[in-house]
Amino acid sequence: MALWLVSAFLCSVALLSTLVLGLPVQTEELKPVPIRVTVKDEFTASSSFFQTSVLEGGVLYGALTRLQDSSNGFKFTVKIDPNLGLYLESVNGVAGSEAKHTYWQILSEHDGTVTKLDVGVGCYQPKKDEHIILKYTTWTKE
C-alpha cells in the first residue's frame, strides 16, 4: 500500500509539474494511440461508448481531456488529493459520493479479461486499441 501511495504521489507531481510549469514536450515525434472508452453506470445499467486517442506515452488524463474537448457528450472532472494525486471525481455530471459509497472505478479490458487499474488517470498510460471502462459503482463498508 505504501508503495502504491508513493507511486501515485510521484506520478501526480510529474503531471502537475508539466501542467503548471509548461515543460516542453516533443509532440511532433509522438504518434496518436487510439483507445476506446466505455462509461458504465452500475445503478442505471446505462452505457456510453467513445473513441479517442492519446499521444504515445501519454496518460489517460490526456485521452479523457481530448475526448471531452471533442464535444461529443463526454465530460469529466478530477480531484487532486495531496496523498493520492489525480483521481476521477465525476463523469457526465455523475459524481462519486462518500456518503453513498459510490465512486468511478477505472478498468482495462484486454482480450476479454477485465482488470482494475492500480494507478489513476494522471499516471496510467493506455496502450494502442485498449478498452478503458469507467464504471460507476459502490464499495462496501468495512
CSV table of N, CA and C in Angstrom, one decimal:
chain,number,residue,atom,x,y,z
A,1,MET,N,0.8,-1.2,0.0
A,1,MET,CA,0.0,0.0,0.0
A,1,MET,C,0.9,1.2,0.0
A,2,ALA,N,1.9,1.2,0.8
A,2,ALA,CA,2.8,2.4,0.9
A,2,ALA,C,3.5,2.7,-0.5
A,3,LEU,N,3.9,1.6,-1.2
A,3,LEU,CA,4.5,1.8,-2.5
A,3,LEU,C,3.5,2.4,-3.5
A,4,TRP,N,2.3,1.9,-3.4
A,4,TRP,CA,1.2,2.5,-4.3
A,4,TRP,C,1.0,4.0,-4.0
A,5,LEU,N,1.0,4.4,-2.7
A,5,LEU,CA,0.9,5.8,-2.4
A,5,LEU,C,2.1,6.6,-2.9
A,6,VAL,N,3.3,6.1,-2.8
A,6,VAL,CA,4.5,6.8,-3.3
A,6,VAL,C,4.4,6.9,-4.8
A,7,SER,N,4.0,5.9,-5.5
A,7,SER,CA,3.9,5.9,-6.9
A,7,SER,C,2.9,6.9,-7.4
A,8,ALA,N,1.7,6.9,-6.7
A,8,ALA,CA,0.7,7.8,-7.1
A,8,ALA,C,1.1,9.3,-6.9
A,9,PHE,N,1.8,9.5,-5.8
A,9,PHE,CA,2.3,10.8,-5.5
A,9,PHE,C,3.3,11.3,-6.5
A,10,LEU,N,4.2,10.4,-6.9
A,10,LEU,CA,5.3,10.8,-7.9
A,10,LEU,C,4.7,11.1,-9.2
A,11,CYS,N,3.7,10.3,-9.6
A,11,CYS,CA,3.0,10.5,-10.9
A,11,CYS,C,2.3,11.8,-10.9
A,12,SER,N,1.6,12.1,-9.8
A,12,SER,CA,0.9,13.4,-9.7
A,12,SER,C,1.8,14.6,-9.7
A,13,VAL,N,3.0,14.5,-9.1
A,13,VAL,CA,3.9,15.6,-9.1
A,13,VAL,C,4.5,15.8,-10.5
A,14,ALA,N,4.8,14.7,-11.2
A,14,ALA,CA,5.3,14.8,-12.6
A,14,ALA,C,4.2,15.5,-13.5
A,15,LEU,N,3.0,15.1,-13.4
A,15,LEU,CA,1.9,15.6,-14.2
A,15,LEU,C,1.7,17.1,-13.8
A,16,LEU,N,1.6,17.4,-12.6
A,16,LEU,CA,1.3,18.8,-12.2
A,16,LEU,C,2.5,19.7,-12.6
A,17,SER,N,3.7,19.2,-12.5
A,17,SER,CA,4.9,20.0,-12.9
A,17,SER,C,4.8,20.3,-14.4
A,18,THR,N,4.4,19.3,-15.2
A,18,THR,CA,4.2,19.6,-16.6
A,18,THR,C,3.1,20.6,-16.9
A,19,LEU,N,2.0,20.4,-16.2
A,19,LEU,CA,0.9,21.3,-16.4
A,19,LEU,C,1.2,22.7,-15.9
A,20,VAL,N,1.7,22.9,-14.8
A,20,VAL,CA,2.0,24.2,-14.1
A,20,VAL,C,3.2,24.9,-14.8
A,21,LEU,N,4.3,24.2,-15.0
A,21,LEU,CA,5.5,24.8,-15.5
A,21,LEU,C,5.5,24.9,-17.0
A,22,GLY,N,4.6,24.1,-17.6
A,22,GLY,CA,4.6,24.2,-19.1
A,22,GLY,C,5.9,23.6,-19.7
A,23,LEU,N,6.4,22.5,-19.1
A,23,LEU,CA,7.6,21.9,-19.6
A,23,LEU,C,7.4,21.4,-21.0
A,24,PRO,N,8.4,21.6,-21.8
A,24,PRO,CA,8.3,21.2,-23.2
A,24,PRO,C,8.1,19.7,-23.4
A,25,VAL,N,7.2,19.4,-24.3
A,25,VAL,CA,7.0,18.0,-24.7
A,25,VAL,C,7.2,17.9,-26.2
A,26,GLN,N,7.9,17.0,-26.7
A,26,GLN,CA,8.2,16.9,-28.1
A,26,GLN,C,7.0,16.1,-28.8
A,27,THR,N,5.9,16.8,-29.0
A,27,THR,CA,4.7,16.1,-29.6
A,27,THR,C,4.8,15.8,-31.0
A,28,GLU,N,5.7,16.5,-31.8
A,28,GLU,CA,5.8,16.3,-33.2
A,28,GLU,C,6.4,14.9,-33.5
A,29,GLU,N,7.1,14.3,-32.6
A,29,GLU,CA,7.6,12.9,-32.7
A,29,GLU,C,6.7,11.8,-32.2
A,30,LEU,N,5.7,12.2,-31.5
A,30,LEU,CA,4.8,11.2,-30.8
A,30,LEU,C,3.6,11.0,-31.7
A,31,LYS,N,3.2,9.7,-31.8
A,31,LYS,CA,2.0,9.4,-32.6
A,31,LYS,C,0.8,9.2,-31.7
A,32,PRO,N,-0.4,9.5,-32.3
A,32,PRO,CA,-1.6,9.3,-31.5
A,32,PRO,C,-1.9,7.7,-31.4
A,33,VAL,N,-2.3,7.4,-30.3
A,33,VAL,CA,-2.6,6.0,-30.0
A,33,VAL,C,-4.2,5.9,-29.8
A,34,PRO,N,-4.9,5.2,-30.6
A,34,PRO,CA,-6.3,5.1,-30.5
A,34,PRO,C,-6.7,4.2,-29.3
A,35,ILE,N,-7.8,4.6,-28.6
A,35,ILE,CA,-8.3,3.8,-27.5
A,35,ILE,C,-9.9,3.9,-27.5
A,36,ARG,N,-10.5,3.0,-26.9
A,36,ARG,CA,-12.0,3.0,-26.7
A,36,ARG,C,-12.3,3.3,-25.2
A,37,VAL,N,-13.3,4.0,-25.0
A,37,VAL,CA,-13.7,4.3,-23.6
A,37,VAL,C,-15.2,4.0,-23.5
A,38,THR,N,-15.5,3.2,-22.5
A,38,THR,CA,-16.9,2.9,-22.2
A,38,THR,C,-17.2,3.5,-20.8
A,39,VAL,N,-18.4,4.2,-20.7
A,39,VAL,CA,-18.8,4.7,-19.4
A,39,VAL,C,-20.0,3.9,-19.0
A,40,LYS,N,-19.9,3.2,-17.9
A,40,LYS,CA,-21.0,2.3,-17.4
A,40,LYS,C,-21.5,2.8,-16.0
A,41,ASP,N,-22.8,2.9,-15.9
A,41,ASP,CA,-23.4,3.2,-14.6
A,41,ASP,C,-24.1,1.9,-14.1
A,42,GLU,N,-23.5,1.4,-13.1
A,42,GLU,CA,-24.0,0.1,-12.5
A,42,GLU,C,-25.4,0.2,-11.9
A,43,PHE,N,-25.8,1.4,-11.6
A,43,PHE,CA,-27.1,1.6,-10.9
A,43,PHE,C,-28.2,1.8,-11.9
A,44,THR,N,-28.0,2.4,-13.1
A,44,THR,CA,-29.0,2.6,-14.1
A,44,THR,C,-28.8,1.6,-15.3
A,45,ALA,N,-27.8,0.8,-15.3
A,45,ALA,CA,-27.5,-0.1,-16.3
A,45,ALA,C,-27.3,0.5,-17.7
A,46,SER,N,-26.9,1.8,-17.7
A,46,SER,CA,-26.6,2.5,-18.9
A,46,SER,C,-25.2,2.5,-19.3
A,47,SER,N,-24.9,2.5,-20.6
A,47,SER,CA,-23.5,2.5,-21.1
A,47,SER,C,-23.4,3.5,-22.2
A,48,SER,N,-22.3,4.1,-22.3
A,48,SER,CA,-22.0,5.0,-23.5
A,48,SER,C,-20.6,4.6,-24.0
A,49,PHE,N,-20.4,4.7,-25.3
A,49,PHE,CA,-19.2,4.2,-25.9
A,49,PHE,C,-18.5,5.4,-26.7
A,50,PHE,N,-17.2,5.5,-26.6
A,50,PHE,CA,-16.5,6.6,-27.2
A,50,PHE,C,-15.2,6.1,-27.8
A,51,GLN,N,-14.7,6.8,-28.8
A,51,GLN,CA,-13.4,6.6,-29.4
A,51,GLN,C,-12.6,7.9,-29.1
A,52,THR,N,-11.3,7.7,-28.8
A,52,THR,CA,-10.4,8.8,-28.6
A,52,THR,C,-9.0,8.4,-28.8
A,53,SER,N,-8.1,9.2,-28.5
A,53,SER,CA,-6.7,8.8,-28.6
A,53,SER,C,-5.9,9.6,-27.6
A,54,VAL,N,-4.7,9.1,-27.4
A,54,VAL,CA,-3.7,9.7,-26.5
A,54,VAL,C,-2.4,9.7,-27.3
A,55,LEU,N,-1.5,10.7,-27.0
A,55,LEU,CA,-0.2,10.6,-27.6
A,55,LEU,C,0.6,9.5,-27.1
A,56,GLU,N,1.4,8.8,-27.9
A,56,GLU,CA,2.2,7.7,-27.5
A,56,GLU,C,3.0,8.1,-26.2
A,57,GLY,N,2.8,7.2,-25.2
A,57,GLY,CA,3.5,7.5,-23.9
A,57,GLY,C,2.7,8.5,-23.0
A,58,GLY,N,1.6,9.0,-23.5
A,58,GLY,CA,0.8,9.9,-22.7
A,58,GLY,C,-0.1,9.2,-21.7
A,59,VAL,N,-0.7,9.9,-20.8
A,59,VAL,CA,-1.5,9.3,-19.8
A,59,VAL,C,-3.0,9.4,-20.1
A,60,LEU,N,-3.8,8.6,-19.3
A,60,LEU,CA,-5.2,8.6,-19.5
A,60,LEU,C,-5.9,9.9,-19.4
A,61,TYR,N,-5.4,10.7,-18.5
A,61,TYR,CA,-5.9,12.1,-18.3
A,61,TYR,C,-6.0,12.8,-19.6
A,62,GLY,N,-4.9,12.7,-20.4
A,62,GLY,CA,-4.8,13.4,-21.7
A,62,GLY,C,-5.9,12.8,-22.7
A,63,ALA,N,-6.1,11.5,-22.7
A,63,ALA,CA,-7.1,10.9,-23.6
A,63,ALA,C,-8.5,11.4,-23.2
A,64,LEU,N,-8.8,11.4,-21.9
A,64,LEU,CA,-10.1,11.9,-21.4
A,64,LEU,C,-10.3,13.3,-21.7
A,65,THR,N,-9.2,14.1,-21.6
A,65,THR,CA,-9.3,15.6,-22.0
A,65,THR,C,-9.6,15.7,-23.4
A,66,ARG,N,-8.9,15.0,-24.3
A,66,ARG,CA,-9.1,15.0,-25.7
A,66,ARG,C,-10.5,14.6,-26.1
A,67,LEU,N,-11.1,13.6,-25.4
A,67,LEU,CA,-12.4,13.2,-25.6
A,67,LEU,C,-13.4,14.3,-25.2
A,68,GLN,N,-13.2,14.9,-24.1
A,68,GLN,CA,-14.0,16.0,-23.6
A,68,GLN,C,-14.0,17.2,-24.6
A,69,ASP,N,-12.9,17.5,-25.1
A,69,ASP,CA,-12.7,18.6,-26.0
A,69,ASP,C,-13.3,18.4,-27.4
A,70,SER,N,-13.6,17.1,-27.7
A,70,SER,CA,-14.2,16.8,-29.0
A,70,SER,C,-15.7,17.1,-29.1
A,71,SER,N,-16.3,17.5,-28.0
A,71,SER,CA,-17.7,17.9,-27.9
A,71,SER,C,-18.6,16.8,-28.3
A,72,ASN,N,-18.4,15.6,-27.9
A,72,ASN,CA,-19.3,14.5,-28.3
A,72,ASN,C,-20.1,14.0,-27.1
A,73,GLY,N,-20.3,14.8,-26.1
A,73,GLY,CA,-21.2,14.4,-25.0
A,73,GLY,C,-20.4,13.8,-23.8
A,74,PHE,N,-19.1,13.8,-23.8
A,74,PHE,CA,-18.4,13.3,-22.7
A,74,PHE,C,-17.8,14.4,-21.9
A,75,LYS,N,-18.0,14.4,-20.6
A,75,LYS,CA,-17.5,15.4,-19.6
A,75,LYS,C,-16.9,14.6,-18.4
A,76,PHE,N,-15.8,15.2,-17.8
A,76,PHE,CA,-15.3,14.6,-16.6
A,76,PHE,C,-14.6,15.6,-15.8
A,77,THR,N,-14.5,15.3,-14.5
A,77,THR,CA,-13.7,16.2,-13.6
A,77,THR,C,-12.8,15.2,-12.8
A,78,VAL,N,-11.7,15.8,-12.3
A,78,VAL,CA,-10.8,15.1,-11.5
A,78,VAL,C,-10.6,15.9,-10.2
A,79,LYS,N,-10.2,15.3,-9.2
A,79,LYS,CA,-9.9,16.0,-7.9
A,79,LYS,C,-8.4,15.7,-7.6
A,80,ILE,N,-7.7,16.6,-7.1
A,80,ILE,CA,-6.3,16.4,-6.7
A,80,ILE,C,-6.3,16.2,-5.2
A,81,ASP,N,-5.8,15.0,-4.8
A,81,ASP,CA,-5.7,14.6,-3.5
A,81,ASP,C,-4.2,14.8,-3.1
A,82,PRO,N,-3.8,15.4,-2.0
A,82,PRO,CA,-2.4,15.6,-1.7
A,82,PRO,C,-1.6,14.3,-1.5
A,83,ASN,N,-2.3,13.3,-1.2
A,83,ASN,CA,-1.6,12.0,-1.0
A,83,ASN,C,-1.7,11.1,-2.2
A,84,LEU,N,-2.8,11.1,-2.9
A,84,LEU,CA,-3.1,10.1,-3.9
A,84,LEU,C,-2.9,10.7,-5.3
A,85,GLY,N,-2.9,12.0,-5.5
A,85,GLY,CA,-2.8,12.6,-6.8
A,85,GLY,C,-4.2,12.8,-7.4
A,86,LEU,N,-4.2,12.8,-8.8
A,86,LEU,CA,-5.4,12.9,-9.5
A,86,LEU,C,-6.3,11.7,-9.4
A,87,TYR,N,-7.6,11.9,-9.1
A,87,TYR,CA,-8.5,10.8,-9.2
A,87,TYR,C,-9.8,11.2,-9.9
A,88,LEU,N,-10.4,10.3,-10.5
A,88,LEU,CA,-11.7,10.6,-11.3
A,88,LEU,C,-12.8,11.0,-10.3
A,89,GLU,N,-13.3,12.2,-10.4
A,89,GLU,CA,-14.4,12.6,-9.5
A,89,GLU,C,-15.7,12.5,-10.1
A,90,SER,N,-15.9,12.9,-11.3
A,90,SER,CA,-17.2,12.7,-12.0
A,90,SER,C,-17.1,12.5,-13.4
A,91,VAL,N,-18.1,11.8,-14.0
A,91,VAL,CA,-18.2,11.6,-15.4
A,91,VAL,C,-19.6,11.9,-15.9
A,92,ASN,N,-19.8,12.8,-16.9
A,92,ASN,CA,-21.1,13.2,-17.4
A,92,ASN,C,-22.0,13.7,-16.3
A,93,GLY,N,-21.5,14.4,-15.4
A,93,GLY,CA,-22.3,15.0,-14.3
A,93,GLY,C,-22.6,14.1,-13.1
A,94,VAL,N,-22.1,12.9,-13.2
A,94,VAL,CA,-22.4,11.9,-12.1
A,94,VAL,C,-21.1,11.8,-11.2
A,95,ALA,N,-21.2,12.2,-10.0
A,95,ALA,CA,-20.0,12.2,-9.1
A,95,ALA,C,-20.1,11.1,-8.1
A,96,GLY,N,-19.0,10.6,-7.7
A,96,GLY,CA,-18.9,9.7,-6.6
A,96,GLY,C,-19.3,10.4,-5.3
A,97,SER,N,-19.7,9.6,-4.3
A,97,SER,CA,-20.1,10.2,-3.0
A,97,SER,C,-19.6,9.3,-1.9
A,98,GLU,N,-18.9,9.9,-0.9
A,98,GLU,CA,-18.5,9.1,0.3
A,98,GLU,C,-19.7,8.6,1.1
A,99,ALA,N,-20.7,9.5,1.2
A,99,ALA,CA,-21.9,9.2,1.9
A,99,ALA,C,-22.7,8.0,1.4
A,100,LYS,N,-22.7,7.9,0.0
A,100,LYS,CA,-23.4,6.8,-0.7
A,100,LYS,C,-22.5,5.7,-1.0
A,101,HIS,N,-21.2,5.8,-0.7
A,101,HIS,CA,-20.2,4.8,-1.0
A,101,HIS,C,-20.1,4.5,-2.5
A,102,THR,N,-20.1,5.6,-3.3
A,102,THR,CA,-20.0,5.4,-4.8
A,102,THR,C,-18.8,6.1,-5.3
A,103,TYR,N,-18.2,5.5,-6.4
A,103,TYR,CA,-17.0,6.1,-7.0
A,103,TYR,C,-16.9,5.6,-8.4
A,104,TRP,N,-16.0,6.2,-9.2
A,104,TRP,CA,-15.7,5.8,-10.5
A,104,TRP,C,-14.5,4.9,-10.5
A,105,GLN,N,-14.8,3.6,-10.8
A,105,GLN,CA,-13.7,2.6,-10.9
A,105,GLN,C,-13.2,2.6,-12.3
A,106,ILE,N,-11.9,2.5,-12.5
A,106,ILE,CA,-11.3,2.5,-13.8
A,106,ILE,C,-10.7,1.1,-14.1
A,107,LEU,N,-11.2,0.6,-15.2
A,107,LEU,CA,-10.9,-0.8,-15.6
A,107,LEU,C,-10.3,-0.8,-17.0
A,108,SER,N,-9.5,-1.8,-17.3
A,108,SER,CA,-8.9,-2.0,-18.6
A,108,SER,C,-9.3,-3.4,-19.1
A,109,GLU,N,-9.7,-3.5,-20.3
A,109,GLU,CA,-10.1,-4.8,-20.9
A,109,GLU,C,-9.1,-5.2,-22.0
A,110,HIS,N,-8.5,-6.3,-21.8
A,110,HIS,CA,-7.6,-6.9,-22.8
A,110,HIS,C,-8.0,-8.3,-23.1
A,111,ASP,N,-8.2,-8.6,-24.4
A,111,ASP,CA,-8.6,-10.0,-24.8
A,111,ASP,C,-9.7,-10.6,-23.9
A,112,GLY,N,-10.7,-9.9,-23.6
A,112,GLY,CA,-11.8,-10.4,-22.8
A,112,GLY,C,-11.6,-10.4,-21.3
A,113,THR,N,-10.4,-10.1,-20.8
A,113,THR,CA,-10.1,-10.0,-19.4
A,113,THR,C,-10.1,-8.6,-18.9
A,114,VAL,N,-10.9,-8.4,-17.9
A,114,VAL,CA,-11.1,-7.0,-17.3
A,114,VAL,C,-10.3,-7.0,-16.0
A,115,THR,N,-9.5,-5.9,-15.9
A,115,THR,CA,-8.7,-5.7,-14.6
A,115,THR,C,-8.8,-4.3,-14.1
A,116,LYS,N,-8.7,-4.1,-12.8
A,116,LYS,CA,-8.7,-2.8,-12.2
A,116,LYS,C,-7.3,-2.2,-12.4
A,117,LEU,N,-7.3,-0.9,-12.7
A,117,LEU,CA,-6.1,-0.2,-12.8
A,117,LEU,C,-5.5,0.1,-11.4
A,118,ASP,N,-4.2,0.0,-11.3
A,118,ASP,CA,-3.6,0.2,-9.9
A,118,ASP,C,-3.1,1.6,-9.8
A,119,VAL,N,-3.3,2.5,-10.8
A,119,VAL,CA,-2.9,3.9,-10.7
A,119,VAL,C,-4.1,4.7,-11.3
A,120,GLY,N,-4.1,6.0,-11.1
A,120,GLY,CA,-5.1,6.8,-11.5
A,120,GLY,C,-4.9,7.4,-12.9
A,121,VAL,N,-5.8,8.3,-13.3
A,121,VAL,CA,-5.8,8.9,-14.6
A,121,VAL,C,-4.6,9.7,-14.9
A,122,GLY,N,-3.9,10.2,-13.9
A,122,GLY,CA,-2.7,11.0,-14.1
A,122,GLY,C,-1.5,10.2,-14.3
A,123,CYS,N,-1.5,8.9,-14.1
A,123,CYS,CA,-0.3,8.0,-14.3
A,123,CYS,C,-0.5,6.9,-15.3
A,124,TYR,N,-1.7,6.5,-15.5
A,124,TYR,CA,-1.9,5.3,-16.4
A,124,TYR,C,-1.6,5.7,-17.9
A,125,GLN,N,-0.8,4.9,-18.6
A,125,GLN,CA,-0.5,5.1,-20.0
A,125,GLN,C,-1.3,4.0,-20.8
A,126,PRO,N,-2.3,4.4,-21.5
A,126,PRO,CA,-3.1,3.5,-22.3
A,126,PRO,C,-2.3,2.9,-23.4
A,127,LYS,N,-2.6,1.7,-23.8
A,127,LYS,CA,-1.9,1.0,-24.9
A,127,LYS,C,-2.8,1.2,-26.2
A,128,LYS,N,-2.2,0.9,-27.3
A,128,LYS,CA,-2.9,1.0,-28.6
A,128,LYS,C,-4.1,0.1,-28.6
A,129,ASP,N,-5.3,0.6,-29.0
A,129,ASP,CA,-6.5,-0.1,-29.1
A,129,ASP,C,-7.1,-0.6,-27.8
A,130,GLU,N,-6.6,-0.1,-26.7
A,130,GLU,CA,-7.0,-0.6,-25.4
A,130,GLU,C,-8.5,-0.1,-25.1
A,131,HIS,N,-9.2,-0.9,-24.4
A,131,HIS,CA,-10.6,-0.6,-24.0
A,131,HIS,C,-10.5,-0.2,-22.5
A,132,ILE,N,-10.8,1.1,-22.2
A,132,ILE,CA,-10.9,1.6,-20.9
A,132,ILE,C,-12.4,1.7,-20.5
A,133,ILE,N,-12.7,1.2,-19.3
A,133,ILE,CA,-14.0,1.2,-18.8
A,133,ILE,C,-14.1,2.0,-17.5
A,134,LEU,N,-14.9,3.1,-17.6
A,134,LEU,CA,-15.2,3.9,-16.4
A,134,LEU,C,-16.5,3.5,-15.8
A,135,LYS,N,-16.4,2.8,-14.7
A,135,LYS,CA,-17.6,2.2,-14.1
A,135,LYS,C,-18.0,2.8,-12.8
A,136,TYR,N,-19.2,3.4,-12.8
A,136,TYR,CA,-19.8,4.0,-11.6
A,136,TYR,C,-20.4,2.9,-10.7
A,137,THR,N,-19.8,2.7,-9.6
A,137,THR,CA,-20.1,1.6,-8.7
A,137,THR,C,-20.0,2.0,-7.2
A,138,THR,N,-20.1,1.0,-6.4
A,138,THR,CA,-20.1,1.2,-5.0
A,138,THR,C,-19.0,0.4,-4.3
A,139,TRP,N,-18.7,0.7,-3.1
A,139,TRP,CA,-17.8,-0.1,-2.3
A,139,TRP,C,-18.5,-0.4,-1.0
A,140,THR,N,-18.1,-1.5,-0.3
A,140,THR,CA,-18.8,-1.9,0.9
A,140,THR,C,-18.0,-1.4,2.1
A,141,LYS,N,-18.8,-1.1,3.1
A,141,LYS,CA,-18.2,-0.7,4.4
A,141,LYS,C,-17.4,-1.8,5.0
A,142,GLU,N,-16.3,-1.4,5.7
A,142,GLU,CA,-15.5,-2.4,6.4
A,142,GLU,C,-15.8,-2.4,7.9
